[in-house]
Tab-separated table of C-alpha atoms and ligand atoms in Angstrom:
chain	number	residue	atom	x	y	z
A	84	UNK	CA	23.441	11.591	26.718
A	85	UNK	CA	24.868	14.333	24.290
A	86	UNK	CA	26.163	17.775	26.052
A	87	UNK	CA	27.027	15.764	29.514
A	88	UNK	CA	30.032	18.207	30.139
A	89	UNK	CA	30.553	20.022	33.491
A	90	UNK	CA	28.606	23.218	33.833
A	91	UNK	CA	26.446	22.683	30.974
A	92	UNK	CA	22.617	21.649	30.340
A	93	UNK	CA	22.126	18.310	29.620
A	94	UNK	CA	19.498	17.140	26.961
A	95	UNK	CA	17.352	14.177	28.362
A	96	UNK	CA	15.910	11.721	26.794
A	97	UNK	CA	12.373	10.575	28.141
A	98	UNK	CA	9.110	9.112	27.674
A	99	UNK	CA	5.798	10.860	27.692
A	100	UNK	CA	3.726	8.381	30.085
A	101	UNK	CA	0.379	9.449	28.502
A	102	UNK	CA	0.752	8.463	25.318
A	103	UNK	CA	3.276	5.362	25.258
A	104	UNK	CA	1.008	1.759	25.149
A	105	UNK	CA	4.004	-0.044	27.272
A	106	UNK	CA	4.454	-2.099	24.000
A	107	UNK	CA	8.284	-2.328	24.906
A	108	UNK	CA	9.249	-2.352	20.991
A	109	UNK	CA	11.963	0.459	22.445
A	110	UNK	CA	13.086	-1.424	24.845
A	111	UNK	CA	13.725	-4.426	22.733
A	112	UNK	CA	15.424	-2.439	20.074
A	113	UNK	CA	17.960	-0.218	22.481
A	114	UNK	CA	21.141	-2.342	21.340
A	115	UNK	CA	22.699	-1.011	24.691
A	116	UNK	CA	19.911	-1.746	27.476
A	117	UNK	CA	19.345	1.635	28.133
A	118	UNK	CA	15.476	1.307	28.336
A	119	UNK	CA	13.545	-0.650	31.402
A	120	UNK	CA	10.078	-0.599	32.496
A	121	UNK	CA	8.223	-1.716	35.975
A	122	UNK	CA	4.638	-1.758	36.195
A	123	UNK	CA	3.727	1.592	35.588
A	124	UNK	CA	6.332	3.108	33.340
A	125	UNK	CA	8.891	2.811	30.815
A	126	UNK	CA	11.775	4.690	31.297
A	127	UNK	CA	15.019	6.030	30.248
A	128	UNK	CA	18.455	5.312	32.256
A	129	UNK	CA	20.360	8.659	31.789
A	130	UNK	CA	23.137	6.960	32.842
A	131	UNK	CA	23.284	4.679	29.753
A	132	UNK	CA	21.294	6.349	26.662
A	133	UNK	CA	23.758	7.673	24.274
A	134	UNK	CA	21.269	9.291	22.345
A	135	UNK	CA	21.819	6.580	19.237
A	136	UNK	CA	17.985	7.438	18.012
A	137	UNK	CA	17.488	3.380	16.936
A	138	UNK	CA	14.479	3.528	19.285
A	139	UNK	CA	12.670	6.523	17.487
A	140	UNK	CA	11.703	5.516	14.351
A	141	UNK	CA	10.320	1.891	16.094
A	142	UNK	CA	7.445	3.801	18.367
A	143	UNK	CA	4.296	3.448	16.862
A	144	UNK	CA	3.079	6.268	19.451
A	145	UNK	CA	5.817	8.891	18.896
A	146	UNK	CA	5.685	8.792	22.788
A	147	UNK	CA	9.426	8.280	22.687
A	148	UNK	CA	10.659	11.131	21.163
A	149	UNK	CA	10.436	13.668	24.068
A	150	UNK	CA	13.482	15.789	25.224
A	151	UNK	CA	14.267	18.459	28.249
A	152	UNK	CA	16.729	20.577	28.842
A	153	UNK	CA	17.846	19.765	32.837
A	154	UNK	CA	20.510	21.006	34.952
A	155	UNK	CA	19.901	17.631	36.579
A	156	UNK	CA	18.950	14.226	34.841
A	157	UNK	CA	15.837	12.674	35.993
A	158	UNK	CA	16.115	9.745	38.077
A	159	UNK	CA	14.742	6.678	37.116
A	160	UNK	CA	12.889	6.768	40.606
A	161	UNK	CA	10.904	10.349	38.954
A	162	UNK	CA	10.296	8.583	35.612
A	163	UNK	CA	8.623	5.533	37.270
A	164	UNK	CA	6.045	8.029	39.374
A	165	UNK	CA	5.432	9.932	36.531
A	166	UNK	CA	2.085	10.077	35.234
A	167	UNK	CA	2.507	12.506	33.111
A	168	UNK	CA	5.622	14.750	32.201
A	169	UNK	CA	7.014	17.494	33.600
A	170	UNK	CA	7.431	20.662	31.870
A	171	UNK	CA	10.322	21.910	30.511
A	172	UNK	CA	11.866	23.395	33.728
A	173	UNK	CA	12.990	27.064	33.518
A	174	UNK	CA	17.263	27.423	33.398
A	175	UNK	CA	17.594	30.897	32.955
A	176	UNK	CA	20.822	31.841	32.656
A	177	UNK	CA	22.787	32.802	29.652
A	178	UNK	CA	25.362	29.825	29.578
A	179	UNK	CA	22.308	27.453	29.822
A	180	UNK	CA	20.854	29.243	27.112
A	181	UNK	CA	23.943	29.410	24.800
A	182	UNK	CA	24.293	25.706	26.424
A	183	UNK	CA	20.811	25.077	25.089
A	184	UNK	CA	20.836	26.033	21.300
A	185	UNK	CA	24.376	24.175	20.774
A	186	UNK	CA	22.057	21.231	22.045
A	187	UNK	CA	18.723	21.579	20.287
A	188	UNK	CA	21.162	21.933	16.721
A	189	UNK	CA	23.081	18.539	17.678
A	190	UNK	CA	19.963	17.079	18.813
A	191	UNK	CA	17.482	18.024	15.816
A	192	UNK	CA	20.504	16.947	13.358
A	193	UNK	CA	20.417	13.297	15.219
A	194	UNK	CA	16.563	13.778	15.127
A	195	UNK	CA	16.473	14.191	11.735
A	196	UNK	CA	18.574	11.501	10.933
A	197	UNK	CA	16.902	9.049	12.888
A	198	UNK	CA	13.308	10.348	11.740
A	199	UNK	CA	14.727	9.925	7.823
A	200	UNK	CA	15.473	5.968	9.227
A	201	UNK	CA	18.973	5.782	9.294
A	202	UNK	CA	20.588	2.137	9.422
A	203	UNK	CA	17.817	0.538	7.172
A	204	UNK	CA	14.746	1.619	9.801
A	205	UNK	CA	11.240	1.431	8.260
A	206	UNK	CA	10.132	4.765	6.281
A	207	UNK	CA	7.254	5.824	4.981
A	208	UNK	CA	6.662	5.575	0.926
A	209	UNK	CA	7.335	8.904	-0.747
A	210	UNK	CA	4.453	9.246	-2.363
A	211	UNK	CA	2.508	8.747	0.946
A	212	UNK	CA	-0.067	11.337	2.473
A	213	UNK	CA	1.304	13.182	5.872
A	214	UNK	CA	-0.323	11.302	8.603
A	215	UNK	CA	-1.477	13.215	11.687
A	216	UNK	CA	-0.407	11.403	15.051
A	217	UNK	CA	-1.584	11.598	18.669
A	218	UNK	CA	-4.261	13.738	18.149
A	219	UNK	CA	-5.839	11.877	21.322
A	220	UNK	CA	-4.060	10.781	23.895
A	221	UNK	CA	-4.768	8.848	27.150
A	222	UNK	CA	-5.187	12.661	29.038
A	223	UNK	CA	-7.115	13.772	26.378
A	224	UNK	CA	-8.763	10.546	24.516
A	225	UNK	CA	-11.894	11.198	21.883
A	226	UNK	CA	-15.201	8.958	22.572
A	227	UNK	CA	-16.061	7.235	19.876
A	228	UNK	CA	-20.147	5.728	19.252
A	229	UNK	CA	-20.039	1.831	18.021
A	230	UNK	CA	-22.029	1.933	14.882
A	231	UNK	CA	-22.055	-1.788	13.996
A	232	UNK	CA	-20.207	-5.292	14.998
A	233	UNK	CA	-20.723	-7.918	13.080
A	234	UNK	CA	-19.061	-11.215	12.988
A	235	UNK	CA	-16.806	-11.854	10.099
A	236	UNK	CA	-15.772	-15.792	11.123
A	237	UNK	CA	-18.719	-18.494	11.141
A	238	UNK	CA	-15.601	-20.785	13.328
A	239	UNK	CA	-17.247	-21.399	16.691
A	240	UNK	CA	-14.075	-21.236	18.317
A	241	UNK	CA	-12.697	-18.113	16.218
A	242	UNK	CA	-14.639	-14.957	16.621
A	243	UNK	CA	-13.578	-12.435	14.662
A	244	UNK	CA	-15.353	-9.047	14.266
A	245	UNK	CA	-16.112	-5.873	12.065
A	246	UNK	CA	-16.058	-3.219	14.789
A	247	UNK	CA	-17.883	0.420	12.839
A	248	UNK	CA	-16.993	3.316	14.966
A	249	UNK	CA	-19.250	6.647	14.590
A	250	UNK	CA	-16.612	9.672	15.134
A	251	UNK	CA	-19.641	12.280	15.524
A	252	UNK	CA	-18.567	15.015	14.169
A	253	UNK	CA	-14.930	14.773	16.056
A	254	UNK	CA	-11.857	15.759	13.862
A	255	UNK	CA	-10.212	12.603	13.412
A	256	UNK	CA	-7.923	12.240	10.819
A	257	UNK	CA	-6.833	8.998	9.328
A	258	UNK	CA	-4.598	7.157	6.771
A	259	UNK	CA	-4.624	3.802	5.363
A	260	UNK	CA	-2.178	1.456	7.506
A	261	UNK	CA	-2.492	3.717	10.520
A	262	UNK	CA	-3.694	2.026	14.177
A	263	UNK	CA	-5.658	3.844	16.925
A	264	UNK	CA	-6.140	2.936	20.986
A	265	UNK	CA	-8.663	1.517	22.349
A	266	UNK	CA	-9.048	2.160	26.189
A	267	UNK	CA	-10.795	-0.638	28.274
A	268	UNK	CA	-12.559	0.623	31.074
A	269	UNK	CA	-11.633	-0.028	34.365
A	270	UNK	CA	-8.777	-0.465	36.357
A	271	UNK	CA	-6.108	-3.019	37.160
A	272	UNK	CA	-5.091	-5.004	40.054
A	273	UNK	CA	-3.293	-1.904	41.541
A	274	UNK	CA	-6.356	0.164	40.805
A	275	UNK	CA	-4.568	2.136	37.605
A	276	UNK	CA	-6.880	3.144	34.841
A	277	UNK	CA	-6.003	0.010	31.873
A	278	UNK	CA	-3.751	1.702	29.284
A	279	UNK	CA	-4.533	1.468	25.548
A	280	UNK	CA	-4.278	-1.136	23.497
A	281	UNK	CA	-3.801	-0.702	19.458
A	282	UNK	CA	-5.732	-1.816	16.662
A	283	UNK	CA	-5.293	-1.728	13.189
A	284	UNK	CA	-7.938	1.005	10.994
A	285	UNK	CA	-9.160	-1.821	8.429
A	286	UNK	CA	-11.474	1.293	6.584
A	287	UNK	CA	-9.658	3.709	4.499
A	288	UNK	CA	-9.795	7.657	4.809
A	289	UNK	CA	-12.841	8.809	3.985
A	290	UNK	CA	-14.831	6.563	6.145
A	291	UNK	CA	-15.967	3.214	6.075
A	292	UNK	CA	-18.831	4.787	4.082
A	293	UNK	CA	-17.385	6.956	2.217
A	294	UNK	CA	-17.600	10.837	3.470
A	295	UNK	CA	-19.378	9.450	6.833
A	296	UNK	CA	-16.893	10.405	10.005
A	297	UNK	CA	-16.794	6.881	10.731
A	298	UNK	CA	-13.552	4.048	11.064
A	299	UNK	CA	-13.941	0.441	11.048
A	300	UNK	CA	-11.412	-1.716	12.885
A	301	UNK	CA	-10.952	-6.082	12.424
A	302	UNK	CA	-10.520	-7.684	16.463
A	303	UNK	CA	-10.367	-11.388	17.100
A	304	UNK	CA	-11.660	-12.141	20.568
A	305	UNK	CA	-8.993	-13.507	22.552
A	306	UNK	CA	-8.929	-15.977	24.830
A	307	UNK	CA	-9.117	-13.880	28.227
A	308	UNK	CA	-8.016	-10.809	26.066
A	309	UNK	CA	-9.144	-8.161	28.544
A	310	UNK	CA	-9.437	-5.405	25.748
A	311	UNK	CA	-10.312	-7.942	22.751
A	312	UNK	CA	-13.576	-9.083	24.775
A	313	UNK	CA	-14.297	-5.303	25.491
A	314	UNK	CA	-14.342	-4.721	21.982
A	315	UNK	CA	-16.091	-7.947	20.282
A	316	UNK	CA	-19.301	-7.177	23.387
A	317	UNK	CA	-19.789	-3.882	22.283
A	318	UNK	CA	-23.184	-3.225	21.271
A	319	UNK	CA	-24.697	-0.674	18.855
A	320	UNK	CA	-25.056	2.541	20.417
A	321	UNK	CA	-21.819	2.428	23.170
A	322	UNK	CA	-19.518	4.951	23.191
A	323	UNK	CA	-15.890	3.706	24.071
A	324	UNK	CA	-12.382	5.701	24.558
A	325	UNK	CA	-10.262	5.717	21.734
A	326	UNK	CA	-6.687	7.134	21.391
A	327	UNK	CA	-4.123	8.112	18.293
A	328	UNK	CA	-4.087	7.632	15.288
A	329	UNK	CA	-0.666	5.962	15.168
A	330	UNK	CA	2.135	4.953	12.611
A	331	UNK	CA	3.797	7.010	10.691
A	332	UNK	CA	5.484	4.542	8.036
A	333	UNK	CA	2.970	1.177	7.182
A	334	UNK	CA	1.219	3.577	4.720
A	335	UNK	CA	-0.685	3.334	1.215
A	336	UNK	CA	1.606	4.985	-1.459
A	337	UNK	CA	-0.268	8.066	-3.468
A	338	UNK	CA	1.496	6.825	-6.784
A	339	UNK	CA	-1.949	5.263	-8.534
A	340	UNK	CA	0.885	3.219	-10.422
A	341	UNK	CA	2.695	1.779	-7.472
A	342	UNK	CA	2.439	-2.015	-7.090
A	343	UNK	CA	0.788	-3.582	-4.124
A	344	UNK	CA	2.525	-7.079	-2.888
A	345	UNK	CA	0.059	-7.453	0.350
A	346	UNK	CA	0.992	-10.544	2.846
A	347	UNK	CA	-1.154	-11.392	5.747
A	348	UNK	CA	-2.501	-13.667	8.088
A	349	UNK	CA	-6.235	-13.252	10.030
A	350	UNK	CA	-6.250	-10.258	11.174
A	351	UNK	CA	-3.437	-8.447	9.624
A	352	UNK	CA	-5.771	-8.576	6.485
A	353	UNK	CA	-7.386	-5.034	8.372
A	354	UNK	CA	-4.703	-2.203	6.522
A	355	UNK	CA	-4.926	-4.154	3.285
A	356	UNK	CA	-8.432	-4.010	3.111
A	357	UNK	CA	-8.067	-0.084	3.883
A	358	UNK	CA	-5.459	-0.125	1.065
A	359	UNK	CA	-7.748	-1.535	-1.381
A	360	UNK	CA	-10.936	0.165	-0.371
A	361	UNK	CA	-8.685	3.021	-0.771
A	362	UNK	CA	-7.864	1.907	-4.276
A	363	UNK	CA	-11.250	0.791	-5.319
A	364	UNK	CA	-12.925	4.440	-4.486
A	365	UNK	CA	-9.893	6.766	-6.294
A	366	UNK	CA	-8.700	4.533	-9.206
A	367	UNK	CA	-10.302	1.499	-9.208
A	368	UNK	CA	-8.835	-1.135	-12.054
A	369	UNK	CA	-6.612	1.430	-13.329
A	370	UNK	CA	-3.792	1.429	-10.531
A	371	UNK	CA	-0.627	-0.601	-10.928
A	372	UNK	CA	-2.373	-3.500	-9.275
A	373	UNK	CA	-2.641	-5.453	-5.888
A	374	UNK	CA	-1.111	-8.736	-5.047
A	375	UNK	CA	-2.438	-10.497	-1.848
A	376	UNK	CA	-0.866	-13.572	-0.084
A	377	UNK	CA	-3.927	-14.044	3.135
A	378	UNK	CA	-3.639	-16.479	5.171
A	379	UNK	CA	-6.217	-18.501	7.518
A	380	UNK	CA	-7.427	-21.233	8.866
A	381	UNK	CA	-9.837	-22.434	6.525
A	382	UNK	CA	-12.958	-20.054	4.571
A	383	UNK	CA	-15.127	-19.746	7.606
A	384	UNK	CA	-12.415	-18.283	9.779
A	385	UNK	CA	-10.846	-16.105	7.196
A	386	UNK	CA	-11.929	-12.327	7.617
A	387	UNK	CA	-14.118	-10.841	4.813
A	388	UNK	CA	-13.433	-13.455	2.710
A	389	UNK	CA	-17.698	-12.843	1.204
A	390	UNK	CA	-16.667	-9.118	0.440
A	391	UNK	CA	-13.483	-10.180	-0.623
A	392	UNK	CA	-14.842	-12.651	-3.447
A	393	UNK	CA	-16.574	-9.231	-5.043
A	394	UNK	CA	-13.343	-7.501	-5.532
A	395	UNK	CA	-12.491	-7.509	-9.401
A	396	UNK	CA	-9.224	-9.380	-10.011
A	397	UNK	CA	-8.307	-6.708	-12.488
A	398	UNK	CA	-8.011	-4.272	-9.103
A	399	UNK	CA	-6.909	-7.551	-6.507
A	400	UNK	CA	-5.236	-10.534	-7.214
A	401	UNK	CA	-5.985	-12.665	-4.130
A	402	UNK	CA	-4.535	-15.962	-3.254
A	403	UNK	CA	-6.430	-17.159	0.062
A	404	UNK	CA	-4.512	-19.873	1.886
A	405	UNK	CA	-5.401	-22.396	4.375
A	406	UNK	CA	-4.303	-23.645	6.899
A	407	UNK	CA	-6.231	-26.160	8.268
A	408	UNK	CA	-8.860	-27.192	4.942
A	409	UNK	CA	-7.808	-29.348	2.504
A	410	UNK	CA	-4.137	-29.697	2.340
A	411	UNK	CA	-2.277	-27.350	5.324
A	412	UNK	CA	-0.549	-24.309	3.245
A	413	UNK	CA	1.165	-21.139	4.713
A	414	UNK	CA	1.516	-18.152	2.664
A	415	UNK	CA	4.403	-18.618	2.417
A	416	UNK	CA	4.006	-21.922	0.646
A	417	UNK	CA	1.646	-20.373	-1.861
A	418	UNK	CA	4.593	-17.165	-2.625
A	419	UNK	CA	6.463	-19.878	-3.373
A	420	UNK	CA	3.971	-21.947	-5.756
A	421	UNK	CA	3.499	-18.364	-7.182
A	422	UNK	CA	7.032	-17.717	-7.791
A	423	UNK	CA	6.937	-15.907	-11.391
A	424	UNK	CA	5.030	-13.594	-10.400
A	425	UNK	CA	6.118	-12.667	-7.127
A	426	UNK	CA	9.890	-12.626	-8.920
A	427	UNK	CA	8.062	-10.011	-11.428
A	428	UNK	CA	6.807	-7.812	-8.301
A	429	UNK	CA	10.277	-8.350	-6.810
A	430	UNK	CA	12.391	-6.392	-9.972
A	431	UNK	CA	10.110	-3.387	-10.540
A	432	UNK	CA	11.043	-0.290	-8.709
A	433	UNK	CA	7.225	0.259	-8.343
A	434	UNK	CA	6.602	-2.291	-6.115
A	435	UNK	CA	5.697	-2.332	-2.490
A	436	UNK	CA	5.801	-4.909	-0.114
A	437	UNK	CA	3.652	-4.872	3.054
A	438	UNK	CA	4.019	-7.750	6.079
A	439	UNK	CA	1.425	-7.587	8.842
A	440	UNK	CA	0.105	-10.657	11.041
A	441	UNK	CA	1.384	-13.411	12.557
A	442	UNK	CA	4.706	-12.433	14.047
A	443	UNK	CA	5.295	-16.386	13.122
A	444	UNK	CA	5.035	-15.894	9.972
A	445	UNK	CA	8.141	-13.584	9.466
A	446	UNK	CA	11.034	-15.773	9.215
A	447	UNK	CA	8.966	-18.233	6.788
A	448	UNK	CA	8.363	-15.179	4.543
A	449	UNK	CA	11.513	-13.692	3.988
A	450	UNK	CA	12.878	-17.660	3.623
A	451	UNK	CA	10.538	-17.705	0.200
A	452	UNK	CA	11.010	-14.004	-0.339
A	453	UNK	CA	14.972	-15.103	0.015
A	454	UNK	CA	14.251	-18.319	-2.313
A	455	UNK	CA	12.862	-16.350	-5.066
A	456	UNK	CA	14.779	-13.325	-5.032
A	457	UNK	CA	18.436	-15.732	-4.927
A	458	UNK	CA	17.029	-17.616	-8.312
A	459	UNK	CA	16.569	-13.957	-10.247
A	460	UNK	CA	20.275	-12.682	-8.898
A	461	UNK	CA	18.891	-10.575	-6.445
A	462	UNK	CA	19.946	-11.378	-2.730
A	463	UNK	CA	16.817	-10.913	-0.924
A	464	UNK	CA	19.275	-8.955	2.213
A	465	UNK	CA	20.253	-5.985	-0.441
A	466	UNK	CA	17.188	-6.169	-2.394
A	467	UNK	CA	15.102	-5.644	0.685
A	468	UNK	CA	16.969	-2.708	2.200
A	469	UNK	CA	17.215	-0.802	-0.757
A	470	UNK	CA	13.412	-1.424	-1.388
A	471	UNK	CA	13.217	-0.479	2.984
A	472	UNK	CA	15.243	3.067	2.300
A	473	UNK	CA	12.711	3.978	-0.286
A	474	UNK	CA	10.065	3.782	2.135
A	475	UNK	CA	8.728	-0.020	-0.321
A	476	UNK	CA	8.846	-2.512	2.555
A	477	UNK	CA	6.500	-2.503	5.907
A	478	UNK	CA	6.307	-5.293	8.312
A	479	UNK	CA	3.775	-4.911	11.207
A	480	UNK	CA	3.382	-8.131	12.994
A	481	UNK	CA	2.854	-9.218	16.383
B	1383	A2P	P1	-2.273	-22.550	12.000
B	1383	A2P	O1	-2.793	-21.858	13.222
B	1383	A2P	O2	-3.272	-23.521	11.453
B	1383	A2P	O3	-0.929	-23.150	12.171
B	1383	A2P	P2	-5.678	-16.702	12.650
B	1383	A2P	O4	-4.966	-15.571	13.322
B	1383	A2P	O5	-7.010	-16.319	12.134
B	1383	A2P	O6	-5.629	-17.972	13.431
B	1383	A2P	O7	-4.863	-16.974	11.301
B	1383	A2P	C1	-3.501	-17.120	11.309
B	1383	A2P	C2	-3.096	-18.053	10.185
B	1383	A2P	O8	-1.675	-18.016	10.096
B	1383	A2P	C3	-3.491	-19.488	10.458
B	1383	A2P	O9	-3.842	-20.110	9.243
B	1383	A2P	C4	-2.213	-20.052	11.017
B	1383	A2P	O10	-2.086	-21.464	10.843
B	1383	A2P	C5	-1.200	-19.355	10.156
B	1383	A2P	N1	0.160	-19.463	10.702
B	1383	A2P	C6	0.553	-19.876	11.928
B	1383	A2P	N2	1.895	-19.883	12.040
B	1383	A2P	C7	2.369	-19.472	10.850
B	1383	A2P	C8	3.686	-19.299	10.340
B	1383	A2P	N3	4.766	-19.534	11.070
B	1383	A2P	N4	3.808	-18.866	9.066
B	1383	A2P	C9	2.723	-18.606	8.305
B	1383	A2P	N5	1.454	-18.764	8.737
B	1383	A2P	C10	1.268	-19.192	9.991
């Protein structure tokens, strides 16, 4: 913790209880333990954080990045009874003062660093709209009207749905790629209200129809997926708790000319169908173009794949890739069958790469992505940070 000398203030790291989803993607990335989590909370040990900033960037609720000024750290006894956090407590004196602004100056320079993604963290493209974040929060959540749900997958055992969610009149501002919350009702064994749980936007700004204040969002039902069953019962006319929006980086360049290389799996196909709704209402066929690698399990469990078959090739190239019809294929497979061209998308400065499914799917991509990049005399490792620092490569899987 920076400024931990005798007699001064000390800057404390914590998180805001209301808005983090307990996704643990902090904890996992502290690369010195200093985040736990029980139950209820996650928390901060004061006695370990060193204020590094690798788990800033990583939050897709921005729930991490909260600071006060104590005379005292917070135990991690207070942080686990939190529910929500406490104000910035009153020091008063000059030296804490003086103590203070030395802080907030060594602190907002090792913000800023770790908000620009130092070490190769995920940015957004430059070219990208400003997203608005946490505009609801689990305190203070919006309530949302379903509009529609319809079943995308024909699969029996695969039930995948179009969720349309009426905003009525609410302010809610969106971007391509971002996620909101969706609140189940109800409360869990210990009688706690259920927190959040996040779901990609699959509609892009302006509204699934187009200057209606409405979102659309893709959910498989899983199997006893407390939220995910929630969602897919919903019928026309319920109004449900929603929270967000979230992300900050998995975003649609602005550039019309930037190139689209779009890899997914079921549904992680929801932000690249925002992307290229996106596309098809500003500059249709005229953009630098869309690549997209989707994987599924066969035709009938692949999201959207009738709407998809309308979308001009000129605007989308789509390869659709199954896994379990005909002969088994992974995307990955098919980048790799489709070499030449994904080698052309690899060289030009223009081209973005977005990631999102499957968390499985990871290691096999960047294996072809490593394959094809090797045989131009690119090493995939450089290639890929360099196209990371200019905000070109997202990966949102899970
Ligand atoms: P499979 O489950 O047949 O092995 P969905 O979420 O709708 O089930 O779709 C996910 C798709 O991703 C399926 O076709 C699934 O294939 C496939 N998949 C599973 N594991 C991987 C992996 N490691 N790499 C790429 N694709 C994968």
């Amino acid at each position: 913790m920076p400024g931990n000398g005798m007699n001064m203030p000390l800057k404390q790291h914590l998180i805001d209880p209301e808005i983090c989803i307990r996704c643990y993607t902090c904890e996992m990335t502290c690369p010195i333990g200093a985040i736990e989590h029980d139950d209820t909370n996650v928390v901060v040990n004061p006695d370990i954080c060193n204020s590094c900033m690798d788990c800033i960037p990583v939050c897709p609720t921005g729930s991490i990045d909260e600071w006060r000024v104590v005379a005292k750290p917070y135990s991690l006894e207070d942080q686990y009874g939190w529910e929500e956090l406490p104000d910035q407590e009153d020091l008063g004196t000059d030296e804490a003062s003086t103590g203070l602004e030395a802080l907030d100056a060594e602190m907002a320079a090792l913000l800023a660093e770790a908000h620009q993604g130092a070490g190769g963290k995920a940015r957004a493209p430059a070219s990208a709209a400003k997203p608005a974040i946490n505009t609801y929060t689990i305190g203070k959540p919006a309530v949302a009207r379903v509009q529609g749900n319809y079943r995308l997958t024909d699969d029996p055992g695969h039930d995948v749905r179009h969720i349309i969610l009426d905003l009525e009149g609410l302010p809610f501002a969106v971007l391509e790629g971002q996620s909101i919350g969706v609140i189940p009702p109800g409360t869990d064994a210990q009688g706690r209200p259920h927190l959040p749980r996040l779901y990609s936007i699959s509609s892009p700004r302006d509204g699934e129809r187009a200057q209606y204040n409405n979102l659309s969002l893709t959910v498989k039902r899983e199997e006893n997926g407390l939220c995910s069953n929630y969602i897919c019962d919903l019928e026309k006319g319920a109004e449900l708790r929603i929270t967000g929006p979230f992300g900050a980086t998995f975003l649609l360049p602005g550039d019309p000319e930037a190139r689209l290389l779009m890899i997914c799996t079921g549904t992680g196909a929801a932000p690249m169908r925002a992307f290229t709704m996106r596309r098809q209402r500003t500059v249709g066929g005229k953009s630098g173009g869309m690549t997209m690698f989707f994987g599924a399990r066969a035709p009938e469990s692949l999201p959207y794949f009738g709407p998809l078959s309308k979308v001009p090739r000129e605007l989308l190239d789509q390869h659709l890739v199954y896994s379990r019809h005909g002969k088994k294929e992974y995307v990955q497979d098919r980048i790799l069958a489709e070499r030449a061209k994904v080698a052309d998308l690899l060289v030009d400065p223009k081209t973005h790469i977005y990631i999102c499914g499957l968390r499985g799917m990871e290691a096999g991509v960047e294996q072809a992505l490593t394959d094809i990049a090797g045989s131009i005399g690119q090493p995939w490792t450089g290639l890929r940070d360099t196209m990371r620092e200019a905000g070109r490569y997202h990966v949102e899987t899970y």
